[in-house]
Amino acid sequence: MDVAVIGAGQAGLSAGYFLRRSPLSFAIFDHAPRPGGAWQFRWPTLTLGATHNVHDLPGLPLDDRDPARPASEVVSEYFARYEAAFGLDVRRPVDVTSVTDGPGGLTVATSAGEYGARALINATGTWDRPFWPYYPGRETFAGRHLHTADYRGPDAFAGKRVVVVGGGASAVQALLEIAPVAAATAWVTRRPPVWNEGPFDAERGRASVARVAERVRRGLPPGSVVGATGLTLTADVRAGIAAGVLRRRPMFARIVPSGVVWADGTEFATDVVLWATGFRAALDHLAPLALRGPGGGIAMDGTRVASDPRVHLLGYGPSASTIGAGRAARTAVRDLGRLLVPA
Ligand SMILES: Cc1cc2nc3c(=O)[nH]c(=O)nc-3n(C[C@H](O)[C@H](O)[C@H](O)COP(=O)(O)OP(=O)(O)OC[C@H]3O[C@@H](n4cnc5c(N)ncnc54)[C@H](O)[C@@H]3O)c2cc1C
């Protein structure tokens, strides 16, 4: 095939839409069981109204915008409708284990066999790589460690003493849900949280995208677009601040069997540590292509890997948002058309 697309989330489906309208042959691989990209796995209490905003895919708007429904359901239904509307034949569940380069072009090794491709659009998101920072004593903890990737709502925390780690929207949402049922909660972050008056608007979105774009142009690890937008002061958040639920403490120094301990020796007795510490790009299968540079990231020129014009990364760095993914897909397919189709 001309282009192998890995991942059928917002980014991969957007790429499929533009590839359908191009002369390039392609296939989309996804290891998840159903349509929906990472959204199918998000916790049921993350309603559509609680997301930053789920942007339309190109060519077919998301018409069910009931803010009370779980985003996982709404988006999965939408993506299934989208795949059918544009005849996008997603091969699933197919896990891509590696991509290698050779004289005949790229070889995409999958759980369903090997495929040859002239170029690659990688759109594997971040959900498959939850980030767990290390703190001394982590392995000695007698309670339970959980990541937001495993969070299914507040019920599992009833009567427990819970530490939530992380300064993003997921931490705030979890605290507001858990505090009413937990025995006690503590919120710890590395830096003081940045609260934003007013809604999450285009201006703020653009500023954080620009910041991440500059990082990947320089070959640094991207950081998160959605995480870089700051925290919105909703009515619920204001109430949480007033009630002391969102009183932030600095990071603890270490973990002991019975809880977490700060540098001054203060301990918070803990049953569960919820790590709301984000995700990293799921790119392990691209390791044989040796794309990472000395800065620890992959130097990018738009959506194209600077060192290999056959490889585009969508949903990486500045395009890691539902709006960014669609725009990036158009650019990537146009670039690959120029590279692969003789003028
Ligand atoms: C909790 C949370 C809330 C968010 N809320 C918002 C929001 O409100 N608005 C917004 O714009 N963005 C939000 N984001 C960012 C969001 O992840 C992106 O906007 C968007 O959903 C990512 O789309 P994607 O296509 O890049 O990745 P994904 O939706 O993650 O899709 C990647 C796909 O690749 C597949 N895959 C991965 N590895 C392989 C492999 N090796 N082989 C085969 N298949 C593979 C996965 O199964 C998955 O289906 C949020 C992120 C998180 C974590």
XYZ file of C-alpha atoms and ligand atoms in Angstrom:
396
model
C 0.000 0.000 0.000
C 1.017 3.625 -0.319
C 0.202 4.649 3.256
C -0.250 2.593 6.410
C -2.268 4.460 9.041
C -1.797 3.265 12.620
C -4.605 4.248 14.979
C -8.306 4.926 14.361
C -8.926 7.774 16.809
C -9.689 11.370 15.836
C -6.350 11.649 14.046
C -6.376 8.309 12.184
C -9.982 8.672 10.985
C -9.313 12.232 9.807
C -6.350 10.870 7.841
C -8.630 8.172 6.374
C -11.091 10.836 5.231
C -8.447 12.772 3.304
C -6.769 9.614 1.959
C -10.145 8.450 0.555
C -10.232 11.632 -1.486
C -6.660 11.127 -2.755
C -5.252 8.604 -5.259
C -3.205 6.934 -2.497
C -3.953 3.357 -1.404
C -4.082 2.853 2.359
C -5.184 0.715 5.297
C -5.981 1.712 8.887
C -4.944 -0.564 11.772
C -6.217 -0.273 15.325
C -5.708 -2.586 18.280
C -8.809 -1.489 20.205
C -11.836 -3.776 19.963
C -14.370 -1.167 18.831
C -14.640 2.241 17.127
C -13.982 5.234 19.408
C -10.191 5.562 19.681
C -9.111 6.225 23.264
C -12.489 7.749 24.068
C -14.031 4.271 24.323
C -11.906 3.656 27.451
C -12.535 6.945 29.282
C -14.319 6.811 32.609
C -18.128 6.903 32.475
C -18.375 10.031 34.670
C -16.466 12.012 32.001
C -19.581 13.367 30.325
C -19.468 15.299 27.092
C -20.220 18.468 29.080
C -17.131 17.857 31.247
C -14.683 17.621 28.311
C -12.776 20.612 26.947
C -14.658 20.118 23.677
C -14.804 17.278 21.189
C -14.316 18.808 17.777
C -16.025 17.514 14.631
C -14.226 15.098 12.340
C -13.922 16.434 8.770
C -17.034 16.049 6.619
C -19.561 14.859 9.231
C -20.513 16.856 12.318
C -21.036 15.343 15.750
C -24.749 16.059 16.101
C -25.483 14.367 19.456
C -24.074 16.916 21.898
C -26.058 15.935 24.992
C -23.725 17.228 27.747
C -25.011 14.658 30.269
C -24.053 11.554 28.269
C -20.662 9.851 28.817
C -18.206 11.096 26.189
C -17.061 7.484 25.737
C -20.503 6.485 24.424
C -21.163 9.565 22.324
C -17.748 9.534 20.635
C -17.750 5.760 20.035
C -21.133 5.982 18.318
C -19.961 8.979 16.299
C -16.763 7.272 15.144
C -18.688 4.108 14.149
C -21.098 6.256 12.100
C -18.147 8.074 10.567
C -16.319 4.905 9.516
C -19.496 3.634 7.833
C -20.307 6.966 6.129
C -16.902 7.200 4.428
C -16.309 3.468 3.924
C -13.208 3.488 6.145
C -12.241 -0.129 6.491
C -10.491 -0.165 9.868
C -8.720 -3.458 10.534
C -9.303 -4.263 14.219
C -8.281 -5.531 16.599
C -4.861 -5.451 14.931
C -1.846 -4.505 17.020
C 1.120 -2.942 15.234
C 4.214 -4.255 16.953
C 6.968 -2.612 14.895
C 7.746 -0.598 11.791
C 11.092 -1.220 10.125
C 12.825 0.246 7.102
C 14.451 -1.751 4.297
C 15.370 -1.564 0.616
C 11.754 -2.308 -0.383
C 10.280 0.401 1.849
C 8.634 0.212 5.246
C 7.474 -3.061 6.804
C 4.594 -2.835 9.245
C 4.586 -5.901 11.518
C 1.184 -6.572 13.072
C -0.709 -9.235 14.991
C -2.354 -10.016 11.616
C 0.853 -10.371 9.586
C 3.286 -8.079 7.791
C 2.411 -5.307 5.352
C 4.618 -3.258 3.056
C 4.045 0.484 2.873
C 5.696 3.394 1.093
C 4.798 5.831 3.861
C 3.334 5.952 7.335
C 0.798 8.053 9.182
C 1.160 7.282 12.859
C -1.879 8.286 14.918
C -1.545 6.150 18.029
C -2.324 8.830 20.623
C -1.194 8.585 24.236
C -3.790 6.495 26.088
C -1.697 3.318 25.846
C 1.209 4.935 27.708
C 0.052 6.238 31.085
C 2.881 8.106 32.802
C 3.777 7.060 36.371
C 6.442 9.309 37.901
C 8.751 7.618 40.371
C 8.904 8.676 44.023
C 11.107 6.908 46.563
C 9.329 4.101 48.386
C 6.626 3.665 45.734
C 7.086 -0.112 45.733
C 6.807 -0.327 49.539
C 3.273 1.153 49.680
C 0.777 -1.231 51.312
C -2.229 0.448 49.674
C -3.222 0.648 46.042
C -1.700 2.647 43.183
C -4.100 3.634 40.427
C -3.678 5.755 37.293
C -6.436 7.877 35.733
C -6.291 5.409 32.833
C -7.873 2.900 35.276
C -10.295 5.360 36.921
C -13.944 4.294 36.548
C -15.648 6.828 38.860
C -15.805 7.528 42.608
C -17.418 4.300 43.921
C -14.119 2.445 44.396
C -12.959 5.203 46.793
C -15.849 5.083 49.294
C -14.493 5.285 52.853
C -10.854 5.407 51.668
C -8.080 7.909 52.346
C -6.993 9.090 48.906
C -4.052 11.104 47.594
C -4.559 12.530 44.106
C -1.320 13.449 42.308
C -1.325 15.840 39.351
C -2.198 19.395 38.369
C -4.474 18.825 35.361
C -8.199 18.690 34.670
C -8.355 14.936 35.365
C -7.046 15.427 38.913
C -9.552 18.187 39.598
C -12.474 16.168 38.263
C -11.457 13.091 40.260
C -11.106 15.088 43.508
C -14.515 16.698 43.123
C -16.076 13.257 42.569
C -14.126 11.325 45.194
C -14.163 13.804 48.115
C -17.884 13.390 48.942
C -17.521 9.589 49.375
C -13.919 9.262 50.627
C -12.822 9.293 54.284
C -10.220 11.965 53.420
C -8.478 13.368 50.356
C -5.244 15.230 49.713
C -4.237 16.916 46.467
C -0.551 17.202 45.583
C 1.010 18.871 42.550
C 4.544 19.788 41.552
C 3.645 23.394 40.725
C 0.828 25.541 42.084
C -2.250 25.153 39.846
C -3.033 27.878 37.299
C -6.720 28.832 37.520
C -8.292 30.513 34.531
C -11.229 32.879 34.779
C -13.724 32.443 31.956
C -14.272 29.525 29.609
C -11.657 27.560 27.679
C -11.604 29.635 24.493
C -9.878 29.625 21.121
C -7.333 32.209 22.269
C -6.074 30.004 25.102
C -6.121 26.938 22.868
C -3.970 28.698 20.257
C -1.445 29.884 22.842
C -0.868 26.387 24.231
C -0.682 24.814 20.746
C 1.968 27.378 19.768
C 3.997 26.529 22.869
C 3.954 22.788 22.134
C 4.662 23.359 18.398
C 7.823 25.259 19.242
C 9.013 22.409 21.497
C 8.624 19.695 18.845
C 10.223 21.877 16.174
C 13.290 21.904 18.456
C 13.146 18.127 18.983
C 12.111 18.320 22.657
C 9.477 16.046 24.224
C 6.166 17.747 23.404
C 4.301 18.058 26.728
C 0.527 18.128 26.607
C -1.611 20.601 24.638
C -4.716 19.902 26.688
C -2.669 19.951 29.911
C -1.065 23.265 28.988
C -4.345 25.157 28.924
C -4.668 25.703 32.699
C -7.674 24.871 34.855
C -11.090 26.400 34.320
C -12.859 27.954 37.300
C -16.329 26.442 36.930
C -18.996 26.771 39.638
C -18.130 23.246 40.862
C -14.436 24.101 41.022
C -15.124 27.295 42.974
C -17.220 25.276 45.433
C -14.397 22.710 45.714
C -11.882 25.457 46.478
C -14.207 26.999 49.095
C -14.753 23.585 50.730
C -11.001 22.900 50.906
C -11.189 19.884 48.570
C -9.028 21.720 46.053
C -6.460 22.926 48.554
C -3.238 22.012 46.852
C -0.180 20.759 48.710
C 3.343 20.486 47.287
C 4.636 17.081 46.220
C 5.430 14.658 49.005
C 9.051 13.548 49.372
C 8.498 9.806 49.672
C 6.027 6.982 49.995
C 6.000 4.643 53.006
C 3.861 1.526 53.539
C 1.165 3.516 55.380
C 1.013 6.654 53.255
C 2.877 9.626 51.830
C 5.391 11.766 53.718
C 6.491 15.363 53.066
C 10.029 16.656 53.526
C 9.162 18.082 56.988
C 8.073 14.601 58.166
C 4.300 15.193 58.010
C 2.461 12.029 56.919
C -0.938 11.570 55.284
C -2.221 8.065 56.028
C -3.268 6.713 52.635
C -5.231 3.779 51.211
C -5.063 4.765 47.530
C -2.747 6.985 45.485
C -4.454 8.104 42.291
C -1.822 9.169 39.773
C -3.475 11.770 37.512
C -0.080 12.350 35.962
C -0.914 12.185 32.300
C 0.292 10.193 29.350
C 3.154 10.058 26.864
C 3.109 9.447 23.101
C 2.604 5.718 22.360
C 5.462 5.318 19.880
C 7.323 2.175 21.015
C 6.505 0.358 17.755
C 8.457 3.040 15.856
C 11.681 2.442 17.839
C 13.407 0.569 14.941
C 13.141 3.738 12.819
C 15.312 5.579 15.397
C 13.380 8.832 15.085
C 14.199 10.254 18.505
C 16.977 12.816 18.637
C 19.307 13.956 21.418
C 16.635 16.289 22.880
C 14.561 13.212 23.841
C 11.788 14.086 21.387
C 11.294 13.704 17.631
C 12.167 16.812 15.643
C 9.181 17.704 13.482
C 8.557 19.888 10.467
C 4.799 20.356 10.669
C 3.369 16.830 10.855
C 6.398 15.347 9.087
C 9.334 13.816 10.925
C 12.229 16.105 10.040
C 14.643 13.203 9.441
C 12.235 11.025 7.373
C 9.634 12.665 5.087
C 7.776 9.356 4.662
C 6.702 9.394 8.292
C 3.993 11.703 9.651
C 2.926 11.851 13.273
C -0.650 12.977 13.881
C -1.951 13.680 17.346
C 1.668 14.203 18.423
C 2.676 17.505 19.991
C 0.655 20.450 18.694
C -1.953 18.256 16.966
C -2.752 16.300 20.172
C -6.257 17.695 20.473
C -9.462 16.842 18.666
C -9.279 20.071 16.618
C -5.569 19.800 15.899
C -5.815 16.204 14.697
C -8.223 17.015 11.854
C -6.175 19.921 10.551
C -2.955 17.949 10.773
C -4.482 15.084 8.780
C -5.225 17.354 5.821
C -1.628 18.623 5.790
C -0.125 15.148 6.141
C -2.124 13.661 3.260
C -1.332 16.632 1.009
C 2.388 16.276 1.776
C 2.378 12.531 1.160
C 0.504 13.048 -2.131
C 3.342 15.312 -3.271
C 5.967 12.814 -2.133
C 4.406 9.629 -3.553
C 2.437 10.668 -6.647
C 4.578 11.763 -9.611
C 3.564 15.240 -10.870
C -8.843 12.292 29.947
C -8.601 13.001 28.661
C -9.515 13.960 28.214
C -9.306 14.641 27.028
N -10.213 15.574 26.651
C -10.041 16.239 25.496
C -10.991 17.207 25.048
O -11.969 17.479 25.705
N -10.773 17.838 23.857
C -9.683 17.560 23.083
O -9.538 18.149 22.021
N -8.763 16.648 23.476
C -8.911 15.986 24.646
N -7.973 15.063 25.056
C -6.836 14.778 24.216
C -7.300 13.620 23.338
O -6.673 12.455 23.696
C -7.165 13.954 21.900
O -7.796 15.126 21.620
C -7.739 12.939 20.921
O -8.808 12.193 21.413
C -6.642 12.041 20.569
O -6.965 11.450 19.344
P -5.917 10.567 18.631
O -6.562 10.075 17.375
O -4.624 11.266 18.508
O -5.642 9.363 19.642
P -6.552 8.210 20.262
O -7.974 8.573 20.374
O -5.807 7.782 21.474
O -6.454 7.054 19.173
C -5.300 6.288 19.019
C -5.701 4.935 18.525
O -4.524 4.217 18.206
C -4.659 2.884 18.604
N -3.321 2.347 18.832
C -2.370 2.799 19.687
N -1.239 2.072 19.576
C -1.476 1.138 18.603
C -0.688 0.104 18.023
N 0.592 -0.114 18.380
N -1.275 -0.680 17.080
C -2.556 -0.459 16.703
N -3.329 0.513 17.204
C -2.792 1.305 18.135
C -5.517 2.934 19.859
O -6.229 1.735 20.029
C -6.450 4.112 19.569
O -7.688 3.688 19.040
C -8.151 14.362 26.248
C -7.237 13.408 26.685
C -7.445 12.738 27.893
C -6.441 11.718 28.351
